[in-house]
XYZ file of C-alpha atoms in Angstrom:
771
model
C 38.673 2.190 -7.047
C 35.231 3.783 -6.843
C 34.809 6.373 -4.136
C 31.389 6.748 -2.423
C 29.316 9.683 -3.065
C 29.629 12.199 -0.184
C 26.313 12.559 1.836
C 25.613 14.864 4.690
C 28.331 15.700 7.041
C 30.850 14.457 4.445
C 30.177 10.702 4.999
C 29.143 8.049 2.518
C 25.680 8.698 1.065
C 23.112 5.988 2.257
C 20.115 7.696 0.664
C 17.084 9.282 2.415
C 17.219 8.478 6.217
C 13.973 6.903 7.465
C 12.593 5.655 10.756
C 13.058 1.885 10.732
C 13.327 -0.962 13.418
C 16.797 -2.034 14.668
C 18.535 -4.312 12.270
C 20.630 -6.926 14.255
C 23.855 -7.909 13.000
C 25.663 -11.279 12.724
C 29.134 -12.315 13.930
C 31.410 -14.532 12.138
C 34.848 -15.316 11.996
C 36.380 -13.227 9.230
C 39.129 -10.677 8.347
C 39.131 -6.725 8.511
C 40.713 -3.712 6.580
C 41.261 -0.133 6.962
C 42.883 2.276 4.707
C 41.540 5.672 3.955
C 39.315 8.100 6.189
C 36.665 10.220 5.189
C 36.105 13.719 6.548
C 34.701 14.328 9.935
C 31.255 15.654 11.057
C 32.549 18.999 10.967
C 34.151 18.911 7.466
C 37.683 18.905 8.927
C 40.172 16.214 8.134
C 40.483 13.655 10.482
C 43.696 12.578 12.180
C 45.396 9.533 10.517
C 44.724 6.109 11.844
C 46.518 5.179 15.092
C 49.691 3.378 15.138
C 49.400 -0.572 14.691
C 51.979 -1.328 17.633
C 51.827 -0.769 21.349
C 48.698 -0.448 23.534
C 45.684 0.998 21.922
C 43.737 3.521 24.141
C 40.072 3.304 23.219
C 38.630 6.742 23.759
C 35.476 7.464 25.814
C 32.984 9.065 23.339
C 30.498 11.819 24.330
C 26.932 11.851 22.882
C 24.775 9.159 21.933
C 25.058 6.376 19.000
C 21.868 5.574 17.143
C 22.459 1.899 16.257
C 21.458 1.923 12.525
C 24.664 0.896 10.729
C 25.236 4.342 9.277
C 28.087 5.618 11.435
C 26.889 9.143 10.985
C 26.527 10.195 14.795
C 28.813 12.803 16.010
C 30.148 10.526 18.773
C 31.910 8.474 16.123
C 34.290 11.480 15.460
C 35.828 10.797 18.830
C 36.557 7.011 18.089
C 39.991 5.590 17.365
C 40.433 4.690 13.717
C 42.630 1.682 12.931
C 44.807 0.667 9.966
C 44.847 -2.899 8.595
C 46.840 -5.266 6.371
C 46.069 -8.273 4.443
C 45.965 -11.564 6.325
C 45.340 -13.877 3.386
C 46.004 -14.622 0.558
C 49.147 -12.289 0.703
C 50.023 -11.646 4.231
C 51.406 -8.105 4.830
C 49.999 -6.714 1.525
C 47.816 -3.665 1.344
C 44.015 -4.564 1.325
C 42.566 -4.679 -2.153
C 39.482 -2.596 -0.873
C 39.405 0.520 1.257
C 38.092 -0.081 4.836
C 37.823 1.902 8.047
C 37.535 0.448 11.484
C 36.457 2.510 14.414
C 36.394 1.643 18.114
C 35.222 3.686 21.178
C 33.254 3.369 24.354
C 30.764 5.530 26.597
C 31.298 3.638 29.923
C 28.392 1.298 29.470
C 28.976 -0.143 25.908
C 31.923 -0.915 23.758
C 31.200 0.268 20.169
C 32.826 -1.096 16.922
C 32.317 0.611 13.547
C 33.298 -0.468 9.991
C 33.063 1.322 6.661
C 33.613 -1.309 3.963
C 34.216 0.348 0.562
C 33.969 -2.018 -2.466
C 35.084 -1.143 -6.031
C 32.524 -3.678 -7.222
C 29.406 -3.100 -5.080
C 27.462 -5.638 -6.906
C 29.862 -8.217 -5.562
C 29.142 -7.622 -1.925
C 28.063 -10.945 -0.459
C 25.212 -11.185 2.190
C 23.448 -14.456 1.135
C 22.173 -15.485 4.558
C 19.870 -14.285 7.249
C 20.816 -17.131 9.586
C 21.609 -16.284 13.176
C 25.265 -17.498 14.180
C 26.209 -18.095 10.491
C 29.906 -18.349 10.595
C 30.483 -19.171 7.024
C 32.854 -17.310 4.760
C 30.180 -17.104 2.042
C 29.253 -13.719 3.743
C 31.297 -10.451 3.651
C 31.926 -9.795 7.233
C 33.042 -7.026 9.769
C 34.141 -8.444 12.989
C 35.259 -7.543 16.546
C 37.331 -10.028 18.411
C 37.955 -9.481 22.323
C 40.123 -11.294 24.770
C 38.301 -9.658 27.727
C 40.525 -10.996 30.299
C 43.666 -10.296 28.349
C 45.266 -13.690 29.001
C 45.901 -14.848 25.437
C 43.507 -17.849 25.794
C 39.910 -17.097 24.928
C 38.508 -15.065 22.014
C 34.888 -13.666 21.964
C 33.868 -13.050 18.499
C 31.070 -10.433 17.449
C 30.313 -9.815 13.775
C 27.786 -8.764 11.151
C 27.236 -8.980 7.390
C 25.612 -6.454 4.965
C 22.381 -8.307 5.723
C 22.667 -7.191 9.424
C 22.608 -10.680 10.880
C 24.243 -11.278 14.288
C 26.796 -13.993 14.938
C 28.764 -14.508 18.131
C 31.123 -17.314 19.100
C 33.684 -18.310 21.609
C 37.055 -19.773 20.619
C 39.159 -21.357 23.271
C 42.789 -22.424 23.959
C 44.193 -19.540 21.813
C 42.184 -20.724 18.606
C 43.679 -24.279 18.777
C 40.236 -25.731 18.244
C 37.019 -24.633 16.046
C 34.826 -21.737 17.145
C 31.912 -22.654 19.306
C 28.713 -20.962 17.792
C 26.392 -22.433 20.517
C 27.621 -19.789 22.848
C 25.446 -16.606 23.077
C 25.295 -13.349 25.035
C 23.592 -10.051 24.941
C 24.678 -7.464 22.307
C 23.461 -5.640 19.215
C 24.454 -4.762 15.866
C 23.209 -3.117 12.688
C 24.216 -2.861 9.094
C 23.575 -0.331 6.160
C 24.443 0.110 2.544
C 25.852 3.360 0.885
C 26.897 4.133 -2.657
C 29.960 2.069 -3.111
C 29.955 -0.187 -0.092
C 28.481 -0.998 3.181
C 28.992 -0.100 6.818
C 28.246 -1.730 10.249
C 27.936 -0.906 13.951
C 28.217 -3.236 16.855
C 27.403 -2.448 20.567
C 28.502 -4.754 23.246
C 27.441 -3.969 26.860
C 30.267 -4.233 29.392
C 27.813 -6.233 31.549
C 28.028 -9.012 28.942
C 31.767 -9.208 29.258
C 34.115 -10.674 31.968
C 37.058 -8.243 32.688
C 39.372 -7.019 35.335
C 40.531 -3.707 36.377
C 44.182 -2.869 37.300
C 45.285 -0.780 40.285
C 44.289 2.547 38.624
C 40.892 1.520 37.566
C 41.745 0.857 33.950
C 40.465 -2.154 31.920
C 42.999 -3.896 29.678
C 41.597 -6.277 26.989
C 43.005 -7.896 23.775
C 41.307 -6.596 20.629
C 41.649 -7.400 17.010
C 39.262 -6.396 14.019
C 38.819 -7.972 10.791
C 36.950 -7.836 7.461
C 36.107 -10.781 4.985
C 35.588 -10.242 1.261
C 34.052 -13.314 0.316
C 34.380 -13.339 -3.441
C 38.042 -12.787 -3.196
C 38.830 -15.132 -0.270
C 40.518 -12.206 1.142
C 40.731 -11.313 4.938
C 42.405 -8.324 6.370
C 43.088 -7.637 10.126
C 44.213 -5.171 12.712
C 46.768 -5.633 14.176
C 48.641 -7.636 11.335
C 48.327 -11.234 12.279
C 50.303 -13.927 10.211
C 48.535 -17.016 8.958
C 51.265 -19.156 10.190
C 49.058 -20.963 12.755
C 46.507 -22.162 10.208
C 43.056 -21.206 9.180
C 42.066 -19.796 12.462
C 45.175 -17.568 13.049
C 43.039 -14.407 12.807
C 41.133 -15.581 16.009
C 44.080 -16.233 18.156
C 43.912 -14.193 21.421
C 47.642 -14.244 21.872
C 48.052 -12.095 18.702
C 45.519 -9.275 19.624
C 46.690 -5.753 20.542
C 46.188 -4.512 24.161
C 43.356 -2.244 24.357
C 43.088 0.160 27.468
C 39.779 1.659 28.472
C 39.235 4.241 31.251
C 35.928 5.160 32.876
C 34.257 1.529 32.403
C 31.252 1.418 34.684
C 31.052 -2.077 36.525
C 27.533 -2.937 36.331
C 26.204 -6.310 37.498
C 23.917 -7.739 34.986
C 20.964 -9.866 36.150
C 19.093 -11.915 33.517
C 16.028 -13.911 34.636
C 14.640 -16.240 32.056
C 11.434 -18.221 32.933
C 10.076 -20.844 30.301
C 6.973 -22.611 29.641
C 6.588 -25.686 27.559
C 3.775 -27.910 26.284
C 3.272 -30.812 23.924
C 2.567 -34.239 23.132
C 4.181 -37.296 21.707
C 4.291 -41.220 21.656
C 6.822 -43.869 21.741
C 6.932 -47.767 21.505
C 8.484 -50.392 23.634
C 8.511 -54.152 23.404
C 6.120 -56.007 25.684
C 7.490 -57.973 28.605
C 6.986 -61.155 26.407
C 8.606 -59.657 23.384
C 5.582 -60.380 21.266
C 4.567 -56.891 20.239
C 5.269 -53.256 20.489
C 3.303 -51.412 22.955
C 2.406 -47.736 22.402
C 2.500 -45.093 25.013
C 1.116 -41.561 24.713
C 2.600 -38.752 26.724
C 1.520 -35.073 27.145
C 3.951 -32.620 28.500
C 3.524 -29.371 30.556
C 6.556 -28.009 32.139
C 7.858 -24.682 33.501
C 11.356 -23.707 34.611
C 13.556 -20.953 35.340
C 17.193 -19.779 34.580
C 19.027 -16.961 36.341
C 22.291 -15.333 35.495
C 23.760 -12.992 38.008
C 26.915 -11.008 37.586
C 28.744 -11.383 40.951
C 31.302 -8.877 39.651
C 33.014 -7.858 36.394
C 34.842 -11.120 36.074
C 32.728 -13.535 38.110
C 29.134 -14.837 37.309
C 26.607 -17.138 38.906
C 23.987 -19.165 36.956
C 21.075 -21.145 38.473
C 18.714 -23.358 36.722
C 15.470 -25.077 37.958
C 13.872 -27.788 35.893
C 16.615 -27.454 33.197
C 15.317 -27.986 29.690
C 17.020 -28.403 26.256
C 14.025 -29.132 23.975
C 15.175 -26.704 21.321
C 18.740 -28.133 20.860
C 19.337 -29.679 17.458
C 19.652 -33.513 17.159
C 23.119 -35.128 16.954
C 24.491 -36.383 13.665
C 23.822 -39.916 12.778
C 26.938 -41.970 12.694
C 28.096 -45.470 11.682
C 30.638 -46.765 14.047
C 33.308 -48.951 12.306
C 35.576 -49.338 15.305
C 35.211 -50.814 18.800
C 35.272 -47.534 20.687
C 32.497 -45.094 21.622
C 31.869 -42.155 19.300
C 32.405 -38.596 20.563
C 29.571 -35.894 20.193
C 29.985 -32.375 21.062
C 28.045 -30.317 23.550
C 25.348 -28.210 22.049
C 23.406 -26.980 25.139
C 23.711 -23.405 25.876
C 23.685 -23.582 29.699
C 27.104 -25.389 29.548
C 28.761 -22.975 27.211
C 29.474 -19.931 29.525
C 33.116 -19.966 30.091
C 33.233 -23.598 29.287
C 37.030 -23.589 28.686
C 37.575 -23.064 32.446
C 36.292 -26.638 32.953
C 38.466 -28.160 30.259
C 40.766 -30.952 31.085
C 41.822 -32.565 27.822
C 43.968 -35.622 27.878
C 44.355 -36.308 24.220
C 42.260 -35.919 21.042
C 38.617 -35.739 22.173
C 39.354 -37.486 25.431
C 38.829 -35.428 28.589
C 38.126 -35.690 32.340
C 35.029 -33.660 32.166
C 32.467 -33.764 29.288
C 29.336 -31.962 30.068
C 27.280 -34.337 27.782
C 27.571 -36.777 30.531
C 25.139 -34.589 32.544
C 21.599 -34.906 31.713
C 22.001 -37.653 29.131
C 21.982 -41.536 29.389
C 22.967 -43.671 26.376
C 22.190 -40.660 24.274
C 18.595 -40.124 25.690
C 17.746 -37.054 27.781
C 17.376 -37.465 31.504
C 15.466 -34.841 33.535
C 17.606 -32.367 35.364
C 15.964 -31.060 38.543
C 18.355 -28.132 38.582
C 21.764 -26.864 39.585
C 24.153 -23.962 39.486
C 27.423 -22.805 38.201
C 29.911 -20.148 39.471
C 32.661 -19.293 37.155
C 35.186 -16.463 36.953
C 38.708 -15.083 37.688
C 40.389 -13.741 40.724
C 43.747 -12.191 39.877
C 45.549 -14.759 37.935
C 43.318 -17.590 39.105
C 40.503 -19.137 36.960
C 37.778 -20.885 39.108
C 34.817 -22.843 38.086
C 32.181 -24.801 40.056
C 29.164 -26.715 38.563
C 26.664 -28.927 40.318
C 23.631 -30.531 38.805
C 21.115 -32.980 40.008
C 19.405 -35.396 37.713
C 16.322 -37.702 38.066
C 16.315 -41.493 37.877
C 16.239 -43.046 34.401
C 15.971 -46.511 32.953
C 19.654 -46.986 33.161
C 20.860 -44.721 35.990
C 19.737 -43.747 39.448
C 19.078 -40.179 40.467
C 22.518 -38.517 40.719
C 24.181 -35.458 42.020
C 27.042 -34.649 39.543
C 29.715 -31.795 40.177
C 32.943 -30.588 39.037
C 35.447 -28.036 40.614
C 38.154 -26.626 38.381
C 41.057 -24.101 39.175
C 43.969 -22.940 37.319
C 46.496 -20.283 37.627
C 48.643 -18.488 34.999
C 52.399 -19.109 35.552
C 55.642 -18.330 34.014
C 54.300 -16.409 31.112
C 51.373 -15.633 28.919
C 49.929 -18.822 27.434
C 51.129 -21.004 30.414
C 48.955 -22.292 33.422
C 48.826 -24.928 36.049
C 45.594 -26.261 37.586
C 43.578 -28.886 39.232
C 40.230 -30.583 38.805
C 37.739 -32.496 40.971
C 34.564 -34.253 39.461
C 32.045 -36.377 41.523
C 29.101 -38.395 40.335
C 27.087 -39.643 43.363
C 23.929 -41.710 42.988
C 21.144 -41.737 45.734
C 21.376 -45.485 45.970
C 24.981 -45.312 47.189
C 27.083 -45.397 43.880
C 29.833 -42.795 43.379
C 32.703 -42.056 41.199
C 35.292 -39.370 42.077
C 38.148 -38.200 40.030
C 40.971 -35.628 40.859
C 43.868 -34.530 39.015
C 46.389 -31.884 38.097
C 47.663 -30.402 34.689
C 49.901 -27.788 33.265
C 50.528 -26.175 29.988
C 53.902 -24.346 29.646
C 54.864 -22.173 26.767
C 58.667 -22.871 26.636
C 60.069 -21.672 23.316
C 58.099 -19.503 20.911
C 55.346 -21.759 19.733
C 56.617 -24.783 21.722
C 54.420 -25.995 24.478
C 54.704 -28.767 27.147
C 51.528 -30.215 28.397
C 51.228 -32.345 31.647
C 48.246 -34.337 32.823
C 47.802 -36.579 35.999
C 44.688 -37.936 37.371
C 43.314 -40.760 39.581
C 39.816 -42.163 39.981
C 37.941 -44.195 42.800
C 34.489 -45.459 42.974
C 32.046 -47.568 44.943
C 32.945 -50.880 43.032
C 36.678 -50.440 44.366
C 35.526 -49.694 47.835
C 33.231 -52.765 47.907
C 36.324 -54.974 46.952
C 35.296 -55.695 43.264
C 38.648 -54.379 42.242
C 40.878 -55.956 44.741
C 44.148 -57.402 45.474
C 46.104 -57.174 42.079
C 44.676 -53.718 41.351
C 46.944 -51.005 42.771
C 46.742 -47.297 42.980
C 48.606 -46.970 39.535
C 45.829 -48.818 37.780
C 43.491 -46.067 38.810
C 45.853 -43.395 37.344
C 46.333 -41.491 34.169
C 49.564 -39.713 33.402
C 50.475 -37.899 30.114
C 53.260 -35.609 28.764
C 53.168 -33.869 25.330
C 55.594 -31.511 23.735
C 54.001 -29.769 20.634
C 54.850 -26.925 18.195
C 51.831 -24.873 17.078
C 52.565 -23.782 13.529
C 51.765 -24.635 10.006
C 54.731 -23.133 8.320
C 58.401 -24.347 8.988
C 59.131 -27.473 11.008
C 56.102 -29.007 12.803
C 56.253 -31.638 15.536
C 54.793 -33.078 18.642
C 55.567 -36.027 20.917
C 52.707 -37.398 23.117
C 53.321 -40.068 25.717
C 50.556 -41.438 28.171
C 49.597 -44.421 30.363
C 46.004 -45.077 31.496
C 45.376 -47.774 34.180
C 43.032 -50.637 33.686
C 40.632 -49.309 36.433
C 40.829 -45.673 35.660
C 37.220 -44.442 35.086
C 36.251 -40.734 34.613
C 32.584 -40.908 35.581
C 31.862 -37.448 34.015
C 34.500 -37.676 31.252
C 34.985 -39.191 27.858
C 37.652 -41.938 27.425
C 37.641 -44.327 24.574
C 39.867 -46.960 26.111
C 41.917 -47.708 29.335
C 44.711 -50.155 30.290
C 47.332 -49.039 27.841
C 50.566 -47.068 27.356
C 50.688 -45.026 24.191
C 53.230 -43.069 22.296
C 52.610 -40.776 19.466
C 55.113 -38.888 17.230
C 54.258 -36.458 14.416
C 56.837 -34.673 12.315
C 56.164 -32.299 9.458
C 57.077 -29.189 7.338
C 55.008 -26.549 5.871
C 56.032 -23.805 3.341
C 54.725 -21.068 1.058
C 55.924 -20.882 -2.575
C 55.808 -16.972 -2.593
C 54.387 -14.337 -4.604
C 53.110 -15.163 -8.113
C 52.221 -18.724 -7.213
C 48.669 -19.985 -7.095
C 49.513 -22.095 -4.136
C 49.124 -20.634 -0.748
C 50.933 -23.336 1.189
C 52.341 -26.992 0.908
C 52.603 -29.326 3.984
C 53.956 -32.806 4.405
C 53.966 -34.890 7.555
C 54.587 -38.197 9.086
C 52.657 -39.623 12.112
C 53.362 -42.855 14.081
C 51.467 -44.019 17.147
C 51.082 -47.150 19.269
C 48.910 -48.420 22.074
C 50.563 -51.127 24.137
C 48.212 -53.241 26.392
C 48.975 -53.074 30.123
C 47.713 -56.750 30.552
C 50.211 -58.543 28.294
C 52.552 -55.820 27.009
C 51.307 -56.554 23.417
C 51.059 -53.857 20.771
C 47.267 -53.420 20.496
C 47.265 -50.635 17.950
C 49.911 -49.292 15.764
C 49.789 -46.666 12.973
C 52.233 -45.194 10.575
C 50.711 -42.423 8.524
C 52.509 -40.151 5.939
C 50.391 -37.214 4.661
C 50.499 -34.285 2.253
C 48.337 -31.009 1.931
C 47.999 -28.368 -0.628
C 46.143 -25.195 -0.276
C 45.597 -22.666 -3.131
C 45.361 -18.832 -2.726
C 41.723 -19.260 -4.005
C 40.920 -21.437 -1.039
C 40.946 -25.020 -2.624
C 42.496 -27.628 -0.478
C 43.628 -31.102 -1.205
C 44.872 -33.681 1.178
C 46.195 -37.195 0.749
C 47.072 -39.749 3.463
C 48.593 -43.242 3.274
C 48.189 -45.415 6.319
C 49.343 -48.625 7.707
C 47.440 -50.104 10.677
C 48.279 -52.937 13.064
C 45.402 -54.228 15.373
C 45.572 -56.985 18.006
C 42.155 -57.767 19.126
C 41.635 -59.894 22.311
C 38.007 -59.800 21.687
C 35.893 -59.307 18.528
C 33.347 -56.459 17.796
C 30.090 -56.318 15.914
C 29.533 -53.896 12.879
C 25.864 -54.973 12.638
C 23.647 -57.852 13.517
C 25.047 -59.919 10.786
C 28.678 -58.653 10.354
C 31.449 -58.780 12.974
C 35.319 -58.652 13.388
C 36.659 -61.631 15.265
C 39.556 -61.600 17.623
C 43.021 -61.869 16.054
C 46.001 -60.032 14.812
C 45.723 -57.886 11.697
C 47.800 -55.630 9.490
C 46.508 -53.787 6.523
C 46.996 -50.581 4.361
C 44.514 -47.856 3.497
C 44.519 -44.588 1.786
C 42.507 -41.241 1.986
C 42.059 -38.510 -0.630
C 40.180 -35.433 0.402
C 39.138 -32.237 -1.541
C 37.544 -29.196 0.075
C 36.192 -26.339 -2.106
C 36.743 -22.681 -1.269
C 34.942 -21.471 1.762
C 33.522 -18.420 -0.016
C 31.771 -20.356 -2.847
C 27.946 -20.127 -2.745
C 28.079 -23.945 -3.920
C 30.601 -25.638 -1.841
C 31.422 -29.334 -1.322
C 33.779 -31.735 0.382
C 34.646 -34.954 -1.175
C 36.452 -37.722 0.783
C 37.605 -41.152 -0.442
C 38.914 -43.955 1.579
C 39.946 -47.353 0.700
C 42.262 -50.524 1.291
C 42.366 -53.212 3.768
C 40.072 -53.474 6.809
C 41.054 -56.119 9.355
C 40.929 -59.416 7.403
C 38.669 -57.764 4.538
C 38.509 -54.684 2.475
C 36.618 -51.348 2.807
C 35.718 -48.656 0.396
C 34.263 -45.409 1.646
C 32.838 -42.370 -0.139
C 31.547 -39.156 1.590
C 30.261 -36.167 -0.173
C 29.206 -33.094 1.572
C 27.700 -30.316 -0.554
C 26.045 -26.980 0.450
C 24.200 -24.374 -1.610
C 22.912 -21.026 -0.669
C 20.586 -19.952 -3.531
C 19.195 -16.897 -1.562
C 19.397 -15.125 1.779
C 16.141 -16.901 2.606
C 17.082 -20.306 1.852
C 20.081 -22.527 2.720
C 20.552 -26.189 1.741
C 23.156 -28.585 2.809
C 23.596 -32.404 2.630
C 25.946 -35.230 3.452
C 26.070 -38.852 2.208
C 28.538 -41.482 3.254
C 28.710 -44.990 1.930
C 30.889 -47.516 3.644
C 31.239 -50.859 1.704
C 33.061 -53.434 3.792
C 33.488 -57.082 2.649
C 35.036 -60.161 4.263
C 35.467 -62.557 1.376
C 36.776 -65.410 3.445
C 34.044 -65.168 5.895
C 31.420 -64.323 3.311
C 30.318 -61.352 5.250
C 29.417 -57.918 3.809
C 28.122 -54.703 4.993
C 26.740 -51.750 2.941
C 26.120 -48.808 5.341
C 24.470 -45.628 4.177
C 24.168 -42.471 6.214
C 22.391 -39.580 4.691
C 21.748 -36.102 6.078
C 19.671 -33.228 4.634
C 19.444 -29.862 6.221
C 17.119 -26.992 4.953
C 17.111 -23.602 6.609
C 14.333 -21.029 5.869
C 15.014 -17.498 7.006
C 12.201 -15.220 6.617
C 13.958 -12.442 8.435
C 16.678 -12.237 11.003
C 14.058 -12.758 13.692
C 12.021 -15.776 12.047
C 13.554 -19.019 10.794
C 12.928 -22.652 10.396
C 15.292 -25.441 10.184
C 14.441 -29.088 8.925
C 17.187 -31.764 9.528
C 16.401 -35.216 8.192
C 18.761 -38.142 8.533
C 18.855 -41.866 7.471
C 21.014 -44.489 8.950
C 20.771 -47.905 7.091
C 22.537 -49.972 9.893
C 19.643 -48.832 12.147
C 17.042 -48.977 9.358
C 16.087 -45.582 10.976
C 15.095 -42.144 9.370
C 15.102 -39.367 11.979
C 13.582 -35.876 11.452
C 14.101 -32.777 13.718
C 12.283 -29.672 12.585
C 12.372 -26.356 14.557
C 10.722 -23.126 14.218
C 12.129 -20.215 15.939
C 10.955 -16.554 16.595
C 13.752 -14.465 18.238
C 12.811 -10.895 18.454
C 15.655 -10.095 20.589
C 18.507 -12.011 22.546
C 16.874 -13.928 25.357
C 13.392 -13.946 24.029
C 12.376 -17.166 22.091
C 9.385 -19.048 20.774
C 10.288 -22.595 19.545
C 8.061 -25.144 17.882
C 9.866 -28.413 17.658
C 9.004 -31.604 15.928
C 11.029 -34.776 16.229
C 10.204 -38.202 14.851
C 11.975 -41.579 14.253
C 10.706 -43.632 11.324
C 11.630 -47.354 11.163
C 12.683 -47.769 7.346
C 12.345 -51.532 7.435
C 9.538 -52.659 9.650
C 9.340 -56.275 8.534
C 12.971 -57.391 9.200
C 12.296 -58.260 12.814
C 9.802 -60.220 14.732
C 7.464 -58.731 16.018
C 6.948 -56.108 13.230
C 8.182 -52.757 14.294
C 5.809 -49.651 14.060
C 6.233 -47.322 11.314
C 6.712 -44.260 13.755
C 9.093 -45.427 16.448
C 8.602 -42.194 18.362
C 7.329 -38.721 17.847
C 7.250 -35.475 19.787
C 5.709 -32.051 19.200
C 6.732 -29.248 21.630
C 6.203 -25.552 22.008
C 8.440 -23.673 24.253
C 8.459 -19.933 25.011
C 11.129 -18.220 27.174
C 11.367 -14.428 28.119
C 14.414 -12.802 29.501
C 14.013 -9.958 32.039
C 17.310 -8.054 32.256
C 18.593 -5.505 34.881
C 21.726 -3.695 34.878
C 22.368 -3.471 31.154
């Protein structure tokens, strides 16, 4: 191991110190290590790292910290130093590289420091300058916080040797992926020294929701980690087993309690006005359907967002003339089924404490999906404004959201609201709650949904999940759903027992029933009028030291949807699967599947190809390979083939990405679906291609070009965004969107070359008080 040369005050030598602007750091989701400890500022030996069990008392530091990534301020001598163990590939082993973590606070800010020695300094990875880059191609030093200490939500703050910043929120104890669209106010910096790199992260307490106990202390969950990209190695404090899968190191329930005294409760106020201007055009068919008429539009808008901290655990957000012009376009998809596709929420306004509003009822289905606000059939609808209050009182989580939208071509002007409350019960990881959603149109239409839910941790990693909800609307009140439709047909009920683990036995049982008339007006539901049963059994194991394989897994899933109308089995699936993951990060998955489908009505795949009503049974298979996440050139390959209703389908999907330098990132995706119904002489060749290029001139200036092609729509879509972000909350965006008809002459009348185009410039500035 190469030890760094000692610099002034006995610390790693960074070279001549010079005045320079603050370098902001990026957070990601990666491991962390701590072994040795350099001398203190006075030249005396520092005490050994604190114990890795029991509550961690985070000391209050005297003196100031200059955020430059160097960790050479005297205040750091009073910080707590933490040990670490390897998370992957060999859980419990000593880290391969010496690392030191430090945590402290000064009443206004929480500080995290990291010294990351490396025996091969030329192998340190920092290939990106992208804000919110959570990829494992970077080396990382990361701070995780469960600020409400409830084992539910993880806030991630991290940086790389390039000094980029990444923050994310991970909900439901890391049972789903990180949400990188969430942002808050914080700072970070990184620096190099001979034989490694170091980082400093500063998070204002006014950016965090927390509670104090009866003695004025704050207790949070805390974990830290480092990622060594070239080794696919992650290390953590405290020790966290990888038994829960690839995001185990983000689990709030596995954090160490951290006790802070003397924290100042400051109420942050962020006022963010914006101005927007631009122009564009679009085309619509004339009333006689004889030609496309072009309309020009110029846009001049202004609006305001206000964030007010009502207390350390409560916040109020207000928005006037809400705008999301800078949000990236959705991915183009080809829908090969009869149900709606799910698209995630990307708009920042809806990200704050979003988990409080969650009411999942299986898969992507949920009673509240914020994309139903301000969007109609995928197109934006003006939001006049609205507000949100979210926070915690004791063991109660409370969320209220209300927005008002303008009239659109397909919807009236509406008021849309949701009220959500839940309370911790029994133990950590368990809660019971209720929800109420409303969608009220100015012309008299309405939809209201109310329900209750519970998640109970029963035995170790075994959870029981219960859902119940009912809906009613104006159509029912008017008698459209009369007589034969009872209350039960407006009801959803669900029970699920699951074990959250990827090693040892794995299982879950999911039973639900959704009535024919149940309609969540602000939710996402793919189908109604069914009873469903789902059973998954599996087993995962690690071969042990000396093997190149990290884990094996096998499973068997069976599910069935039975129609309420006639009791027939509408959909049935039997699916055995296997997965192998190597210590180097390679992953191979294989699935064999039998599907039964009973269609009471056909559905169209394109203008020329359809699947008729009937009863079908067919077999299909899936083979997928994912390359190591730390590779600078990465790819995912997925092959699917077999029967498809009364025909055959072959699908190939390739998703490569390449980061040639920290100033350029390239990624692409191509999917081919070849479907043939020989007996009916129908055939579909569907191509979807995506190309994304990111140019990062610095941590403040970037541009992203996202171009997509969908052959089923004969449409190419471009979304180009330039961003100047000198600090959190201050942004200048230049956005160009264009849709181009790839085949103009296959319809009558002939379509225009450019279907629609917008060019927008948006500037927003945040004025902060209380930081």
